[in-house]
Amino acid sequence: MNSGAKRFLLAAILVAAVLSYFSASFNRYYLGVLIDIGINIILAVSLNLINGHTGQFSLGHAGFMAVGAYTAAKISIVFSALVPPQFTPVIFTLALLVGGLLAAIAGLAVGVPTLRLRGDYLAIVTLGFGEIIRVVLQNMESVGAASGLKNIPHETNLFWAWMFAAVTVFVITAIVNSTYGRGFIAVHDDEIAASSVGINPVRYKVTAFVFGAFFAGIAGGLYAHHKQFLSPTGFDFIKSIDIVMMVILGGMGRTAGVIIAAILLTLLPEFLRGFAEYRMILYSLLIIVLMIVRPQGLFSFGKRAAAK
Amino acid sequence: MNSLLQLENVTIRFGGLTAVSAVDLQIGPSELVGLIGPNSAGKTTLFNLITGVYQPTDGNISFAGAPTAKLKAHQLARLGIARTFQNIRLFASLSVFDNVRAATQLHRARGIRDALLRGKSFRRGEEQNAAHVMELLEIFHLGKFRDEPAKSLSYGDQRRLEIVRALATKPKLLLLDEPAAGMNSTEKIELTRLIRFIKEKFQISILLVEHDMPLVMEICERIAVLDYGIKIAEGKPGEVRKNPKVIAAYLGEETVT
Ligand SMILES: Nc1ncnc2c1ncn2[C@@H]1O[C@H](COP(=O)(O)OP(=O)(O)OP(=O)(O)O)[C@@H](O)[C@H]1O
Ligand SMILES: [Mg+2]
């Protein structure tokens, strides 16, 4: 409710810029992990708007991410060949935004017809959406089909990843903490009571989907220009589950907790590289233990109610 | 009488059950009307019809001169109909303050854009809005619970918070569904004062469903009686109290003095 939020945004971007400036001296591996963290924060915080604040259950986040990733990558590949090199950052920015917008449109397309569905039904439909996207990509020759999209320009650095992470956190907390944004949580808590005070639940749910999908698309674009290679299998439903895990672990609707969870769940697989196949087992166990011991999420301290 | 709310022949059937049957009812501006009747008479169902939770199977409802058919609950709230619920429905994960604040969003127009740009006018608007919410909470002595989770309040306070939340939408008509349920006698006396106060201060109409007869008889200007979905009587408290049909269906002999 004050300009503190804006100050946070500027400070975060500044930190990203400074770190990025010195990043040439960083170990390449750690640098890559730091960028992964930024991208995962964007994914987790944006899914938190849909699943946490608004109380829906989407399993389609990898699908939105894929839409953004492939769109941005294709734009970069096509256009950077046509313009002088000093323009590539401009192309990159535009590519990210177009990727985000296309993902947002996909969010609208999935959100509108499925809003009457609840809980597990919505989960199944969004899961199906993610799989459809993946199958379509697998068969699209223009983006490399099953063998993947190669030679994407390397544009994502620490600055871009963290800057967009900061923007995502800013945008979503600014919206949710405003008077308007209390409506998301009202819809989450009780749709009938929300309608009784003039809140349109459908509108809020679609909005959550569109915004969530937009940022997932941006994250996808950043990912594409970070890894320089996209494969449809990278966007399967396991990827969606990974993001859902971050939201559940962090505590649905608690932004700070979700950020911490995104960081930890980026680092964890790095430590467990040797046991990659056991990750799903570990996650399942983690969820079961969590549901019993700390149903409010591992990193949710204090009460969400106190959020300004 | 130029009526604010008008029900004509309103009927709703759930399968074979006619929960509300051909009810006519009018409420004028700044009027305080009671709606009584035995359990399952259709009182809450009538509230749900008026607020757009259900659509009538038959009949017409109009509010402020315009038919409300096909309007959704949130649209009716925007037109000026607010309510409380028989089973309290507060926003469980929001604070007392935010429960009320959420109910002011319908008056804060360009929500998202302003929230993002966070310009001066947005911030001033949010501050004024917060002050307005606090003022409402203070009027009803809930200001001290500002940051408490709504669900941590006592039962009586939760009922009052629900009333404050409804008032925050700036309604023309307020529907109260058994506001005294679960209250002790001191709280009931306080509630009686409160309802009168709301009507005076906010100049709104109130439709009150309540099983507490002394309270209803004391404050209502007019009372309608439902039984098996049918309106069996309507009139001044004194008249309704003596009506043999009402006595037989609901009040029983002992309440008549
Ligand atoms: N959605 C519904 N589906 C089927 N039957 C319903 C539905 N809603 C209400 N009813 C039935 O309609 C009748 C009227 O119920 P309602 O809740 O309106 O009564 P009430 O007058 O508010 O009673 P109480 O004083 O106990 O609150 C009841 O028989 C109830 O079971
Ligand atoms: Mg009832």
Coordinates of C-alpha atoms in Angstrom, one line a residue, chain B:
Chain B
M1 CA -45.9 2.7 -2.4
N2 CA -42.9 3.0 -4.7
S3 CA -41.1 -0.2 -3.8
L4 CA -37.4 -0.9 -3.8
L5 CA -37.8 -4.7 -4.0
Q6 CA -40.8 -6.3 -5.6
L7 CA -41.6 -10.0 -5.8
E8 CA -44.5 -11.2 -7.9
N9 CA -45.7 -14.7 -7.8
V10 CA -42.2 -16.0 -7.1
T11 CA -41.9 -19.8 -7.1
I12 CA -39.0 -22.2 -7.0
R13 CA -39.2 -26.0 -7.2
F14 CA -36.4 -28.4 -6.4
G15 CA -37.5 -31.6 -8.1
G16 CA -40.9 -32.4 -6.5
L17 CA -40.5 -29.9 -3.6
T18 CA -41.9 -26.4 -4.0
A19 CA -39.7 -24.5 -1.6
V20 CA -41.2 -21.1 -2.4
S21 CA -44.7 -20.9 -3.8
A22 CA -46.2 -17.9 -5.6
V23 CA -44.9 -15.3 -3.1
D24 CA -45.7 -11.7 -3.5
L25 CA -43.7 -9.2 -1.4
Q26 CA -42.7 -5.6 -1.6
I27 CA -40.2 -3.6 0.4
G28 CA -40.1 0.1 0.3
P29 CA -37.1 2.4 0.8
S30 CA -35.9 2.6 4.4
E31 CA -38.3 -0.1 5.5
L32 CA -37.6 -2.8 8.0
V33 CA -39.5 -5.9 7.2
G34 CA -39.4 -9.2 9.0
L35 CA -39.7 -12.6 7.4
I36 CA -40.7 -15.4 9.8
G37 CA -41.9 -19.0 9.6
P38 CA -41.1 -22.5 10.8
N39 CA -38.0 -24.4 9.8
S40 CA -37.8 -25.3 6.1
A41 CA -40.5 -22.7 5.3
G42 CA -38.4 -21.3 2.5
K43 CA -37.0 -18.2 4.1
T44 CA -33.4 -18.7 3.2
T45 CA -34.4 -19.9 -0.2
L46 CA -36.3 -16.7 -0.7
F47 CA -33.0 -14.8 0.2
N48 CA -31.2 -16.9 -2.4
L49 CA -33.8 -16.0 -5.0
I50 CA -33.5 -12.3 -4.2
T51 CA -29.7 -12.3 -4.3
G52 CA -29.4 -14.3 -7.5
V53 CA -28.0 -17.5 -6.0
Y54 CA -31.1 -19.3 -7.4
Q55 CA -33.3 -18.3 -10.4
P56 CA -37.0 -18.6 -9.8
T57 CA -38.9 -21.4 -11.6
D58 CA -41.7 -18.9 -12.0
G59 CA -42.6 -15.3 -11.2
N60 CA -40.7 -12.0 -11.3
I61 CA -38.4 -10.1 -9.1
S62 CA -37.5 -6.5 -9.6
F63 CA -35.1 -4.3 -7.8
A64 CA -35.2 -0.5 -8.0
G65 CA -37.6 -0.7 -10.8
A66 CA -35.7 -3.1 -13.0
P67 CA -36.2 -6.9 -13.4
T68 CA -33.4 -8.9 -11.9
A69 CA -34.0 -12.1 -13.9
K70 CA -30.7 -13.4 -15.4
L71 CA -28.6 -11.2 -13.2
K72 CA -25.8 -13.0 -11.3
A73 CA -25.3 -12.7 -7.6
H74 CA -22.3 -10.4 -8.0
Q75 CA -24.2 -8.1 -10.3
L76 CA -27.1 -7.8 -7.8
A77 CA -24.6 -6.9 -5.2
R78 CA -23.4 -4.1 -7.4
L79 CA -27.0 -2.9 -7.8
G80 CA -27.3 -2.6 -4.0
I81 CA -28.4 -5.9 -2.5
A82 CA -26.2 -7.2 0.3
R83 CA -26.7 -10.1 2.7
T84 CA -25.5 -12.1 5.5
F85 CA -25.7 -15.9 5.7
Q86 CA -27.5 -18.2 8.1
N87 CA -24.3 -20.3 8.4
I88 CA -21.6 -17.6 8.6
R89 CA -19.6 -17.3 5.5
L90 CA -16.6 -15.1 6.2
F91 CA -13.4 -15.3 4.2
A92 CA -11.4 -17.7 6.4
S93 CA -7.9 -16.8 5.3
L94 CA -8.4 -13.1 5.4
S95 CA -8.1 -10.8 8.4
V96 CA -11.0 -8.9 9.9
F97 CA -9.8 -5.8 8.1
D98 CA -9.4 -7.6 4.7
N99 CA -12.8 -9.3 5.0
V100 CA -14.3 -5.9 4.9
R101 CA -11.8 -4.5 2.4
A102 CA -12.6 -7.2 -0.1
A103 CA -16.2 -6.0 0.0
T104 CA -15.2 -2.6 -1.2
Q105 CA -13.5 -3.7 -4.4
L106 CA -16.7 -3.1 -6.3
H107 CA -16.2 0.6 -5.8
R108 CA -12.6 0.6 -6.7
A109 CA -12.8 0.7 -10.5
R110 CA -9.7 0.1 -12.6
G111 CA -8.3 -2.5 -10.2
I112 CA -5.3 -4.2 -11.9
R113 CA -3.9 -1.3 -13.9
D114 CA -3.9 1.0 -10.9
A115 CA -2.5 -1.6 -8.6
L116 CA 0.5 -2.0 -10.9
L117 CA 1.2 1.6 -11.7
R118 CA 0.8 2.5 -8.0
G119 CA 0.5 6.1 -8.9
K120 CA -0.4 8.8 -6.3
S121 CA -4.1 8.7 -7.0
F122 CA -4.1 4.9 -6.6
R123 CA -2.3 5.1 -3.3
R124 CA -4.5 7.9 -2.0
G125 CA -7.5 5.9 -3.1
E126 CA -6.2 2.8 -1.2
E127 CA -5.5 4.9 1.9
Q128 CA -9.0 6.5 1.8
N129 CA -10.5 3.1 1.3
A130 CA -8.6 1.6 4.2
A131 CA -9.7 4.6 6.4
H132 CA -13.3 4.0 5.3
V133 CA -13.0 0.3 6.2
M134 CA -11.5 1.1 9.6
E135 CA -14.3 3.6 10.2
L136 CA -16.9 1.0 9.6
L137 CA -15.1 -1.5 11.8
E138 CA -14.9 1.1 14.6
I139 CA -18.6 1.9 14.4
F140 CA -19.3 -1.7 15.2
H141 CA -16.5 -2.0 17.8
L142 CA -14.5 -4.4 15.7
G143 CA -11.5 -2.1 15.1
K144 CA -9.4 -3.7 17.7
F145 CA -9.5 -7.0 15.9
R146 CA -8.2 -5.5 12.7
D147 CA -5.4 -7.9 12.0
E148 CA -7.0 -11.0 13.6
P149 CA -8.0 -13.8 11.3
A150 CA -11.8 -13.5 10.9
K151 CA -12.4 -17.0 12.1
S152 CA -10.8 -16.3 15.5
L153 CA -13.6 -13.9 16.5
S154 CA -16.3 -15.0 18.9
Y155 CA -19.5 -16.2 17.3
G156 CA -21.4 -12.9 17.9
D157 CA -18.5 -10.9 16.6
Q158 CA -18.4 -13.0 13.5
R159 CA -22.1 -12.3 12.9
R160 CA -21.5 -8.6 13.3
L161 CA -18.4 -8.7 11.0
E162 CA -20.6 -10.3 8.4
I163 CA -23.0 -7.4 8.7
V164 CA -20.1 -4.9 8.4
R165 CA -18.9 -6.7 5.3
A166 CA -22.3 -6.5 3.7
L167 CA -22.5 -2.8 4.6
A168 CA -19.2 -2.1 3.0
T169 CA -20.8 -2.7 -0.4
K170 CA -23.0 0.3 0.3
P171 CA -26.2 -1.5 -0.2
K172 CA -29.7 -0.1 -0.6
L173 CA -31.2 -3.3 0.7
L174 CA -29.7 -5.5 3.4
L175 CA -30.9 -9.1 4.0
L176 CA -30.1 -10.5 7.4
D177 CA -30.5 -14.3 7.8
E178 CA -30.9 -15.1 11.5
P179 CA -28.4 -12.6 12.8
A180 CA -29.3 -13.4 16.4
A181 CA -28.7 -17.2 16.1
G182 CA -26.2 -18.4 18.7
M183 CA -26.2 -15.0 20.5
N184 CA -26.8 -14.7 24.2
S185 CA -29.4 -12.3 25.6
T186 CA -27.0 -9.3 26.0
E187 CA -25.7 -9.7 22.5
K188 CA -29.3 -9.9 21.3
I189 CA -30.2 -6.6 22.9
E190 CA -27.1 -5.1 21.4
L191 CA -28.1 -6.5 18.0
T192 CA -31.5 -5.0 18.3
R193 CA -30.0 -1.6 18.8
L194 CA -27.5 -2.2 16.0
I195 CA -30.2 -3.1 13.4
R196 CA -32.1 0.1 14.3
F197 CA -28.9 2.1 14.1
I198 CA -28.0 0.7 10.7
K199 CA -31.3 1.6 9.3
E200 CA -31.1 5.2 10.7
K201 CA -27.5 5.8 9.9
F202 CA -27.3 4.3 6.4
Q203 CA -30.9 4.9 5.4
I204 CA -31.4 1.5 3.9
S205 CA -34.1 -1.1 3.7
I206 CA -33.7 -4.3 5.8
L207 CA -35.3 -7.7 5.3
L208 CA -34.8 -9.7 8.5
V209 CA -35.2 -13.5 8.9
E210 CA -35.2 -14.4 12.6
H211 CA -36.6 -17.0 14.9
D212 CA -36.2 -14.7 18.0
M213 CA -39.8 -13.4 18.2
P214 CA -39.4 -10.7 20.8
L215 CA -36.6 -9.2 18.6
V216 CA -38.6 -9.4 15.4
M217 CA -41.8 -8.0 17.0
E218 CA -39.9 -5.2 18.6
I219 CA -38.1 -3.8 15.6
C220 CA -40.0 -4.8 12.4
E221 CA -42.4 -2.3 10.9
R222 CA -44.1 -5.1 8.9
I223 CA -43.8 -8.9 9.0
A224 CA -44.5 -11.5 6.4
V225 CA -45.0 -15.1 7.4
L226 CA -44.0 -18.1 5.3
D227 CA -45.2 -21.7 5.8
Y228 CA -44.3 -24.5 3.4
G229 CA -43.2 -21.9 0.9
I230 CA -46.5 -20.0 1.0
K231 CA -47.0 -16.6 2.4
I232 CA -49.8 -17.1 4.9
A233 CA -49.9 -13.7 6.5
E234 CA -48.5 -10.2 6.3
G235 CA -49.0 -7.1 8.4
K236 CA -48.0 -5.1 11.4
P237 CA -46.4 -7.1 14.2
G238 CA -49.5 -6.7 16.4
E239 CA -51.8 -8.1 13.6
V240 CA -49.5 -11.0 12.7
R241 CA -49.1 -12.0 16.3
K242 CA -52.9 -12.4 16.6
N243 CA -53.4 -14.1 13.3
P244 CA -54.8 -17.6 13.9
K245 CA -53.1 -19.1 10.9
V246 CA -49.7 -17.8 12.1
I247 CA -50.4 -19.1 15.6
A248 CA -51.3 -22.5 14.2
A249 CA -48.4 -22.7 11.8
Y250 CA -45.6 -21.1 13.8
L251 CA -46.0 -19.1 16.9
G252 CA -48.1 -21.5 19.0
E253 CA -50.5 -20.5 21.7
E254 CA -48.1 -19.6 24.5
T255 CA -46.4 -16.7 22.7
V256 CA -49.7 -14.8 22.4
T257 CA -50.1 -12.6 25.3

